[in-house]
Structures are given as C-alpha cells and as structure tokens.
Tab-separated table of C-alpha atoms and ligand atoms in Angstrom:
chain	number	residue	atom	x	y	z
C	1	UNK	CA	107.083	-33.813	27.063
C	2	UNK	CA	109.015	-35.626	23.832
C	3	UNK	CA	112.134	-36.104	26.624
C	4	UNK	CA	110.313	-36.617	29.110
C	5	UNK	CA	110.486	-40.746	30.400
C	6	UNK	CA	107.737	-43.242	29.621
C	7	UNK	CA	106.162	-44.646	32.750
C	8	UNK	CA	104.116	-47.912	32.166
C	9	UNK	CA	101.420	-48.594	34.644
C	10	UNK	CA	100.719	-51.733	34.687
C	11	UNK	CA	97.012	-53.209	35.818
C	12	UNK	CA	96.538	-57.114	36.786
C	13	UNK	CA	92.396	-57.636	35.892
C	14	UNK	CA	90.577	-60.422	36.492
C	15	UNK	CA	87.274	-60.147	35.922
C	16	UNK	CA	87.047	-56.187	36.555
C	17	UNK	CA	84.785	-55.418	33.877
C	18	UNK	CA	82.933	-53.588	35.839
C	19	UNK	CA	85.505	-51.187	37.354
C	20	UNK	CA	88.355	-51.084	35.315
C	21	UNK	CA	87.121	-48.110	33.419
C	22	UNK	CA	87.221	-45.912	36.667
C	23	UNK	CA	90.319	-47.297	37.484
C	24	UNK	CA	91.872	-46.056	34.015
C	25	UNK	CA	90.513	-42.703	34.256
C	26	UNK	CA	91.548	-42.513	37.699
C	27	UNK	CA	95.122	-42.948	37.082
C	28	UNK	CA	94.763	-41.195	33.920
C	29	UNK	CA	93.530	-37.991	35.526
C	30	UNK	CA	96.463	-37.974	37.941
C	31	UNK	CA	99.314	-39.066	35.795
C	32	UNK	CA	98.856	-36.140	32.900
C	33	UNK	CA	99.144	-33.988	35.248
C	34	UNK	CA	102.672	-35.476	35.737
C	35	UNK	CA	105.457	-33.880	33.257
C	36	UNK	CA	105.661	-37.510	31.832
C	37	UNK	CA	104.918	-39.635	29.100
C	38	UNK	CA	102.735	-42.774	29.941
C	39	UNK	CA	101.271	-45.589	29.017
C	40	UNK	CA	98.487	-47.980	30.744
C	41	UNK	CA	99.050	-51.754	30.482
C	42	UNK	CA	96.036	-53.917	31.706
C	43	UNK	CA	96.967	-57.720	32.241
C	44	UNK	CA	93.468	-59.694	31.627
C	45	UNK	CA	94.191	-62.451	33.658
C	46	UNK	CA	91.949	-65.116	31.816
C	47	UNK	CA	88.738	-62.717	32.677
C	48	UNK	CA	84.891	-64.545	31.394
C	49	UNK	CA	83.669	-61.203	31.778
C	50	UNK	CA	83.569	-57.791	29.312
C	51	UNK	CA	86.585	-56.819	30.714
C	52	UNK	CA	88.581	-57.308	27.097
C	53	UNK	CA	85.917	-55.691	25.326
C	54	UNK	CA	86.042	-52.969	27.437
C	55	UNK	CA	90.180	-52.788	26.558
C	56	UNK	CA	89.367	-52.451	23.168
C	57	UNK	CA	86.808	-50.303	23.917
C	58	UNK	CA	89.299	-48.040	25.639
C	59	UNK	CA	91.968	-48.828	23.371
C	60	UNK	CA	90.110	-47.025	20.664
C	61	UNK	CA	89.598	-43.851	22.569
C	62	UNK	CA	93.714	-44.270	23.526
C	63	UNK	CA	96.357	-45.945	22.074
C	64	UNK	CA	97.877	-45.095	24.962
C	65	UNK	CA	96.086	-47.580	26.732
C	66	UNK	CA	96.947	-51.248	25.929
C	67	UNK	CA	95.781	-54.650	26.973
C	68	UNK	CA	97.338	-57.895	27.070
C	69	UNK	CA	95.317	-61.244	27.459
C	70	UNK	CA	96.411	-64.252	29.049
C	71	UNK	CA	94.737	-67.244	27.989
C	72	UNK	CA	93.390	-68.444	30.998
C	73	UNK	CA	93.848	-67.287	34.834
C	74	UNK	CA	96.879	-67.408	35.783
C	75	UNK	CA	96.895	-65.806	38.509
C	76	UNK	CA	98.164	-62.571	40.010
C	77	UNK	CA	101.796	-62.946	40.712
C	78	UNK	CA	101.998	-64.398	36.766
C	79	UNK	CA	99.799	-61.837	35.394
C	80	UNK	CA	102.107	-58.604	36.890
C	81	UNK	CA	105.211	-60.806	35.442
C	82	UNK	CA	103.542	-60.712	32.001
C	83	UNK	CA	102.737	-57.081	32.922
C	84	UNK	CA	106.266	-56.442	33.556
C	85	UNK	CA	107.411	-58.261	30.810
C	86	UNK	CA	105.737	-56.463	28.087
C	87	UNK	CA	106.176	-52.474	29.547
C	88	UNK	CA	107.800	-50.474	27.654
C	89	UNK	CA	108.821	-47.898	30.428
C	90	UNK	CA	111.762	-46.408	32.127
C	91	UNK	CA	110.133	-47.147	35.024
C	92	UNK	CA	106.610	-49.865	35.679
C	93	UNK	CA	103.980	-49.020	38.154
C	94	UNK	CA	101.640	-51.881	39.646
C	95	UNK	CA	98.683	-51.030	40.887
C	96	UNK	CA	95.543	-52.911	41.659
C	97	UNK	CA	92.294	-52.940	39.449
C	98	UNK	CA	89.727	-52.301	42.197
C	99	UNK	CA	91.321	-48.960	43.316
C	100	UNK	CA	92.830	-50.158	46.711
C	101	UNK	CA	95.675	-48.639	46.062
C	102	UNK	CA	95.231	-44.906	45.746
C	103	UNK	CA	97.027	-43.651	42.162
C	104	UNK	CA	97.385	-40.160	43.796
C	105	UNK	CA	100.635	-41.873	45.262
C	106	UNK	CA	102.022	-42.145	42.028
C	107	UNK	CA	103.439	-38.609	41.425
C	108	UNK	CA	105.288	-39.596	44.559
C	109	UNK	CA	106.423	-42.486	43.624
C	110	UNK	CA	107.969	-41.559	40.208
C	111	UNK	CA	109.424	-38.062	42.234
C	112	UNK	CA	110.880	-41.145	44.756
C	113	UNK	CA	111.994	-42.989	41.531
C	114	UNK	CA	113.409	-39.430	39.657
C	115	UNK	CA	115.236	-38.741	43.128
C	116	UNK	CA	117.493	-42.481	42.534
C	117	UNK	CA	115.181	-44.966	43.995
C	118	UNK	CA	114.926	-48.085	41.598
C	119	UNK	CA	112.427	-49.402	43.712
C	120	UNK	CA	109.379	-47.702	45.734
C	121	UNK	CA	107.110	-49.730	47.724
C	122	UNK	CA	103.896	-48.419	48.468
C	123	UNK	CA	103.346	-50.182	52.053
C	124	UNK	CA	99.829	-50.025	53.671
C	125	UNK	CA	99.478	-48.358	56.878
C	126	UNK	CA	95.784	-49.453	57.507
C	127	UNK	CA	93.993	-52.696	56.283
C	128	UNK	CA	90.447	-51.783	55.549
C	129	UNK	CA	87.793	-53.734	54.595
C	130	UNK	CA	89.738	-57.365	54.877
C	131	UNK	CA	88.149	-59.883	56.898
C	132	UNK	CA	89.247	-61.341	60.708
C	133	UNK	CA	90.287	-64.357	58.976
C	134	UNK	CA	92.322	-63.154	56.190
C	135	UNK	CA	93.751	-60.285	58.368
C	136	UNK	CA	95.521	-63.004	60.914
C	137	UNK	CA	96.097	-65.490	58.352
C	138	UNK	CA	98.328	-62.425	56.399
C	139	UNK	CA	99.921	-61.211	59.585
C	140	UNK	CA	101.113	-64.766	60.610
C	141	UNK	CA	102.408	-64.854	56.926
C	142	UNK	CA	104.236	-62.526	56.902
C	143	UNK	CA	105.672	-62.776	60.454
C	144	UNK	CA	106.881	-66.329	59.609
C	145	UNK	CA	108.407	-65.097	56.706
C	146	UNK	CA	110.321	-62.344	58.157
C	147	UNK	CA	111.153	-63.899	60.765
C	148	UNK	CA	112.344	-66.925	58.592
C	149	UNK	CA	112.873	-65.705	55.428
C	150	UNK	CA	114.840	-62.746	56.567
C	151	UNK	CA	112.815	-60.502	54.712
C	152	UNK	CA	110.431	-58.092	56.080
C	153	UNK	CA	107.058	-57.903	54.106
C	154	UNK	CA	104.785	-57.191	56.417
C	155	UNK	CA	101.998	-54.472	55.412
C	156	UNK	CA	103.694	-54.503	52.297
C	157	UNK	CA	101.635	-54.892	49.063
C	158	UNK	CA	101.901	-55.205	45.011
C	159	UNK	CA	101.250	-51.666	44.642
C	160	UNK	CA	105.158	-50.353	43.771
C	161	UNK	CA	107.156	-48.931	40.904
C	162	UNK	CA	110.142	-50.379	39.756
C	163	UNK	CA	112.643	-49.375	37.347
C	164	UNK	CA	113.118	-50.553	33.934
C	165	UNK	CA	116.559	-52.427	35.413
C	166	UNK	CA	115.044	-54.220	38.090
C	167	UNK	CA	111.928	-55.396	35.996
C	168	UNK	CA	114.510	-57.081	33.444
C	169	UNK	CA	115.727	-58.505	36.560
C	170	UNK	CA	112.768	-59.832	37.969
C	171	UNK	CA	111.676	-61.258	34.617
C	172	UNK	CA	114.928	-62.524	33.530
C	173	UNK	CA	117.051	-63.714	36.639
C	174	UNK	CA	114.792	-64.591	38.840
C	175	UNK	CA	112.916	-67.779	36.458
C	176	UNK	CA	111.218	-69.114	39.466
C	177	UNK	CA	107.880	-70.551	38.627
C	178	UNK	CA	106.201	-70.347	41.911
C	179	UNK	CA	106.464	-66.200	42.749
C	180	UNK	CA	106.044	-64.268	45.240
C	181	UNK	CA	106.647	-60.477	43.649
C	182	UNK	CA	106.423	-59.026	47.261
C	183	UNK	CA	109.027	-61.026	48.791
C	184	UNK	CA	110.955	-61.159	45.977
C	185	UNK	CA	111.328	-56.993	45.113
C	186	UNK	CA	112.504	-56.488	48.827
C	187	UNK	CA	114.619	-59.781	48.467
C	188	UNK	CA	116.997	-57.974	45.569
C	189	UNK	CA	117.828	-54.985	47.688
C	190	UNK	CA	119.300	-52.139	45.218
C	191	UNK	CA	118.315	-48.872	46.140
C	192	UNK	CA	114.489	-48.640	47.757
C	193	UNK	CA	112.115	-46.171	49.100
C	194	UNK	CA	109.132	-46.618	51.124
C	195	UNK	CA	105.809	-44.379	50.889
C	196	UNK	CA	102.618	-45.242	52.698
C	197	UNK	CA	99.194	-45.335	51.798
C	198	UNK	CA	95.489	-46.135	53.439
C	199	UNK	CA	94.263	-49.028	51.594
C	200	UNK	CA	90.696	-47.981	50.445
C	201	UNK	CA	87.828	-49.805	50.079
C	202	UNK	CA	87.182	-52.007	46.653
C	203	UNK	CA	85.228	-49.765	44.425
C	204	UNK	CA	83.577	-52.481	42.629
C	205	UNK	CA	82.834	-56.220	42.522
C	206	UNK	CA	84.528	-58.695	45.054
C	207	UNK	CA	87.671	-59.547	46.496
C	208	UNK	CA	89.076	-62.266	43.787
C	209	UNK	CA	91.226	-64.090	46.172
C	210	UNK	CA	89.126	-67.681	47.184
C	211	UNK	CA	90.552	-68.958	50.946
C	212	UNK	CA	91.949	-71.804	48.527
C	213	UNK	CA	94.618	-68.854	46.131
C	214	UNK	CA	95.743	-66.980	49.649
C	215	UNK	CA	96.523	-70.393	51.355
C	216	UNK	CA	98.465	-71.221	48.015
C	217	UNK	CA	99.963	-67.576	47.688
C	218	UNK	CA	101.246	-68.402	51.904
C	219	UNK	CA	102.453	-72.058	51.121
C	220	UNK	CA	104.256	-70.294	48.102
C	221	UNK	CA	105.644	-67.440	49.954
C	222	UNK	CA	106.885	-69.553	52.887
C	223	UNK	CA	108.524	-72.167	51.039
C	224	UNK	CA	110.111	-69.878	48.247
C	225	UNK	CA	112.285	-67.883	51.160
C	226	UNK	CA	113.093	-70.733	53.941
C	227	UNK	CA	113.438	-74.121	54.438
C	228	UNK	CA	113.354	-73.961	58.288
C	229	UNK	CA	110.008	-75.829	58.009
C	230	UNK	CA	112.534	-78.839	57.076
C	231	UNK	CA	114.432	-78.182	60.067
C	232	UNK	CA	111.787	-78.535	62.210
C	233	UNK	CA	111.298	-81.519	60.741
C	234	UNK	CA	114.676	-82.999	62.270
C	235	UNK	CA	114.080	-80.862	65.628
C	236	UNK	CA	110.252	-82.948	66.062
C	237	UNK	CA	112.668	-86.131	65.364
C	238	UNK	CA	115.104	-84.968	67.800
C	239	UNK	CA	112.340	-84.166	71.086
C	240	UNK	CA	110.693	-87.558	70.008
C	241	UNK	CA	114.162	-89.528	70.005
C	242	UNK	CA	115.065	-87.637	73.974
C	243	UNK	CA	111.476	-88.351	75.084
C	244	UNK	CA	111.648	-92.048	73.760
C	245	UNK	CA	115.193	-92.381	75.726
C	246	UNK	CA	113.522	-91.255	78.874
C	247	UNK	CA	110.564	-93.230	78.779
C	248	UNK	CA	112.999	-96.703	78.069
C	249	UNK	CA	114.936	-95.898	81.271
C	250	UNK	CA	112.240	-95.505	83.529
C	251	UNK	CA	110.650	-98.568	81.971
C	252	UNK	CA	113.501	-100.461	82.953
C	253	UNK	CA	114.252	-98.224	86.196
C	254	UNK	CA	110.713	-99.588	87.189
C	255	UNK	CA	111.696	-103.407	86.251
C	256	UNK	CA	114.718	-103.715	88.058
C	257	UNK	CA	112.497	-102.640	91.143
C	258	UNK	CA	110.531	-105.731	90.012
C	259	UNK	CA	107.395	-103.108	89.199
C	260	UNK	CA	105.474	-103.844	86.606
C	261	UNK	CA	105.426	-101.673	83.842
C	262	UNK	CA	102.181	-100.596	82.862
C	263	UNK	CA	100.981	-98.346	80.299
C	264	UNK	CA	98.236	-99.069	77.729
C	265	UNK	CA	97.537	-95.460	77.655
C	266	UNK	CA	101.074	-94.418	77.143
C	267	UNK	CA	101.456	-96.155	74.416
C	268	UNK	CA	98.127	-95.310	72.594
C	269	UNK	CA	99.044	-92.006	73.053
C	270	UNK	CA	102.830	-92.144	71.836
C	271	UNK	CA	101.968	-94.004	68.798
C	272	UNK	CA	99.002	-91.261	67.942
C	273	UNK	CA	101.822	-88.225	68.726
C	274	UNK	CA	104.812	-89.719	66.799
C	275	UNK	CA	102.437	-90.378	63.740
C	276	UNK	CA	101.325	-87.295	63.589
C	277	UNK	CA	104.597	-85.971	64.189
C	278	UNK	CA	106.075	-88.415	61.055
C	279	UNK	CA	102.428	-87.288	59.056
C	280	UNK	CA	103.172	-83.547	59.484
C	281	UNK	CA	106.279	-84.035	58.817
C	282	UNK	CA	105.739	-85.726	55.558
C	283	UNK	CA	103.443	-82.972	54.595
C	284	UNK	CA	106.101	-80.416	54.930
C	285	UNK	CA	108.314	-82.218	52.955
C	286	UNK	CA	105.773	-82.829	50.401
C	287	UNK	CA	105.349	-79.151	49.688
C	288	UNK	CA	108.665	-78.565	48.934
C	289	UNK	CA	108.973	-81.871	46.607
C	290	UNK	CA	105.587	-80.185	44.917
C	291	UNK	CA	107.770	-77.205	44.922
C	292	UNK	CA	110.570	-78.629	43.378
C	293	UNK	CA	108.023	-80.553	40.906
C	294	UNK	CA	106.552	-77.309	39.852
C	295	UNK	CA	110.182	-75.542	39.221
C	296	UNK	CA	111.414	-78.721	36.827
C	297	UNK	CA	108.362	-78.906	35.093
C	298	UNK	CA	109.351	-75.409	33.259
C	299	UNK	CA	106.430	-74.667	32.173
C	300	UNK	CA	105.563	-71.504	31.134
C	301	UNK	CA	104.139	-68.694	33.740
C	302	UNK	CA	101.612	-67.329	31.361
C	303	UNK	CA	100.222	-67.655	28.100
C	304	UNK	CA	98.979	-64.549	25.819
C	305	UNK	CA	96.520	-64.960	23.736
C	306	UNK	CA	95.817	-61.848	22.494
C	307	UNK	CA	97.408	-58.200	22.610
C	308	UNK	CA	95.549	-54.812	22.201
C	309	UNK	CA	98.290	-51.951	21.329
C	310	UNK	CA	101.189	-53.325	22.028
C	311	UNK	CA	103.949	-53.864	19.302
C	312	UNK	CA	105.973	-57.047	20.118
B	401	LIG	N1	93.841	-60.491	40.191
B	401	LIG	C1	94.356	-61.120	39.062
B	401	LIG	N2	94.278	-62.481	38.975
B	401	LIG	C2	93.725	-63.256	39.957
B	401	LIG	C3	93.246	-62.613	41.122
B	401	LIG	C4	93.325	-61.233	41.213
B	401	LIG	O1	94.864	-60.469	38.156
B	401	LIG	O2	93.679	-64.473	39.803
B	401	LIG	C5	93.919	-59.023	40.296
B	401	LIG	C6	92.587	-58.350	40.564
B	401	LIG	O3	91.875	-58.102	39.379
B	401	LIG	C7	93.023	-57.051	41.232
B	401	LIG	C8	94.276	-57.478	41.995
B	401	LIG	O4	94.717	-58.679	41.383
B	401	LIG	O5	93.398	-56.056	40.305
B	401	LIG	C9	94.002	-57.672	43.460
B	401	LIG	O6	92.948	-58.580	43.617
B	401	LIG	P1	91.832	-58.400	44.695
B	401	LIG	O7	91.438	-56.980	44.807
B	401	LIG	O8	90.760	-59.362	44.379
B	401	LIG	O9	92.604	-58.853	45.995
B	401	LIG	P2	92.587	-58.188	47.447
B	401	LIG	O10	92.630	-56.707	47.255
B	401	LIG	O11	91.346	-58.643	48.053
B	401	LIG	O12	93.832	-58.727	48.079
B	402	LIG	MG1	91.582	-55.574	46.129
C-alpha cells in the first residue's frame, strides 16, 4: 500500500448535512477495497446547515477525510475548482454528494486511469428522477453546444477522474471565471476514456439547482464555447435588410402604376419585428459584454474560510 498512488475524491456539498455521511462511507467501503491509498476531500460550498460539523465530526474518526469551506456559495463549478485545487492525488475523482453518481464506478475508473487514460468521464446512460422541464432544457443545452461549440457533452456529467496533470491544467491554464468543468475537460482533449453509469435517484434532501443556477450554468456554457449567437446577430440584420429591399420596390412598383400604397398594418407589424429583432439582439450581445465584465473583474472563484485536515 506505502507505493501504492493517492487518489483524492473530491465531494462538492452544499447543504448535504443530511447525506453526506452515507455518501463518505459509501465511497469509503468501495475504495479500500482498491490496492490504493486515498483520501476524501469535501468542498462545503457556503452550506447554513451541519454539514461542517459533520466534517469535523468525520474528520476525527479519519484524517483521511478532509474538508474545505468556502465562505459563502459559490457555486458548483467553483467549488470542484477549489476541490481540485487543494487534492493532493495522482489522480482526483468528482463525484456528487447525493449519491447520483454510483462510487462502485470508481475501481473502474482508476483501472481506466492505471491503463493511460488522464481523463475518464463517467457519462450517464439514463436520466432518472429529473424533471420534463429540466430534462429538455439540458438536452437543448447541450445540443446547441455541440453543435456550436464543437464539443460533444451531451449525457455527460461532473462525475470523472482526472489526473494530477490535467487538474494543474484546469486550475492553472484555464483562469476563466465563468466555468463550465464539463465542457471544458472534453475541450482539452489528451488521452480520455468513457464509462457509463445509471444515474440513481438522490438519496437525500433536494435537488440544489433553482431554475434561476441551470439557466445561468446554460447562458455560461453557451457563451464560454461559441460566439455564433453573435453571428446570428448579423444574419437577423441581413434577412431584415433583403426583406426591407423587397418591400421598397414593390412600394414603388405599386406607385409607378399610380396605386396607392397602403399599409398601416405592414408597418405596425415591421416596426414590432425589427425591434424585437434589434432587442434580442441586444440581449445577446449583452451576455457576452456581462461575460467579458465578469472575466476583467478578476475576482477570485472562491474564498476558503476554513480547512479541516488539509496542510496548505
Ligand atoms: N452543489 C454545490 N453547490 C451548489 C449547488 C450544488 O456544491 O451551489 C453540489 C451538491 O451538493 C451536489 C452536487 O453539487 O453534491 C450536485 O447537485 P445536485 O444534486 O443538487 O444537482 P442535480 O443532481 O440535481 O443536478
Ligand atoms: Mg444530484
């Protein structure tokens, strides 16, 4: 065991007080009987529940286990960075609090990741338990950005390991403020593998995603791999500009055949399409400004304010 490589499975909790014991002894129970070394890393994510006392709690029984706390929510996508920032492993593991994603795929995954891959994605092959609305509103996602973005994410989730290289990476080449870890570990190629799991149902508590953080999470995702939506942009200027060409000729088609040319209606109705045409696009632009605001701001992704186990 004293050669064997540390694996660091990291946890992103927010507000999983309630089930983040069974989670640890879940993945506990089927990573000793790996031939490994590990070590658990939960990421509070700004919890107002017991879900730091509970780290300590756990911390106590083993060191192994460890805790960092951010000092408010920041989020998922910030609290796996801080996650991945503070591992110590050869190789991290993120996996959900709520036991969606099944840990007896991890022996797999680290056989995947002792057999050369530096990355393993753990891609769903059902969706269980996810609502009508949230199921569409993810498939569009993730159809607009593969087929804008160029990257394929579709049924893929957070649940993946990656290796010590490619977590350095993602921490400290990719600075971007506004994230999007799925679209970004299948943007930086090197070598990957692919395993599939049944997502299961959530063993405790609720879903902590509001309609409000996966519409963010989509704006995010969309405008951090394309800018086609600015394209579009010039195309709705370019059909507006043709149809505006033809309706002037066969205004004046109809005058020099001395008919009048009437059209109240036709010209309530452009005015109401090519301002919401200009609106839209306006909005569009907008979010990428706001992007761009967000990026030169700098600000920090997360702040810790407090660290059970971990030596830093
Ligand atoms: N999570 C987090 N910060 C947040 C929201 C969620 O760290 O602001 C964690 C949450 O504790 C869980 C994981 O992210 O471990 C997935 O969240 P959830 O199960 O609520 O999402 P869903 O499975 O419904 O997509
Ligand atoms: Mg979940």
């Amino acid at each position: 065991m004293e050669s064997s490589p540390l694996i660091s499975i990291i946890i992103p909790a927010y507000n999983e007080a309630s089930g983040i014991e069974r989670t640890v002894n879940a993945v506990i129970s089927v990573i000793s009987a790996c031939q490994i070394n590990w070590e658990i890393l939960v990421v509070d994510d700004g919890s107002q529940d017991d879900t730091n006392q509970t780290m300590m709690r756990l911390n106590s029984l083993d060191q192994r286990i460890k805790s960092l706390r951010l000092s408010r929510n920041f989020g998922k996508e910030n609290a796996l960075l801080a996650g991945l920032e503070y591992a110590s492993g050869a190789a991290m593991i993120t996996i959900d609090a709520d036991l969606q994603h099944p840990p007896e795929l991890i022996p797999a995954m680290i056989a995947e990741w002792q057999a050369g891959a530096q990355i393993v994605h753990a891609v769903k092959r059902t969706r269980q338990q996810e609502t009508r609305l949230k199921k569409t509103a993810t498939h569009l996602i993730n159809q607009l950005i593969s087929s804008l973005g160029g990257i394929d994410t579709t049924n893929s989730s957070d649940f993946k390991l990656l290796d010590r290289e490619i977590a350095a990476i993602i921490v400290n080449q990719l600075p971007e403020k506004q994230r999007f870890f799925r679209g970004l570990t299948s943007w930086i190629g090197f070598t990957e593998a692919y395993l599939y799991f049944d997502v299961e149902q959530r063993s405790d508590g609720v879903s902590k995603w509001s309609f409000g953080s996966l519409f963010e999470l989509s704006v995010t995702a969309l405008t951090s791999f394309t800018s086609l939506p600015l394209r579009i942009v010039s195309l709705l200027g370019i059909v507006t500009l043709i149809l505006g060409f033809l309706i002037a000729s066969d205004a004046i088609w109809s005058l020099i055949q001395g008919r009048a040319v009437s059209g109240f209606a036709t010209i309530i109705i452009s005015i109401l399409m090519i301002g919401s045409f200009i609106m839209i696009s306006l909005g569009i632009i907008g979010e990428y400004i706001a992007k761009i605001y967000e990026e030169v701001k700098a600000r920090p992704h997360y702040l810790i304010s407090n660290t059970i186990g971990i030596k830093k």
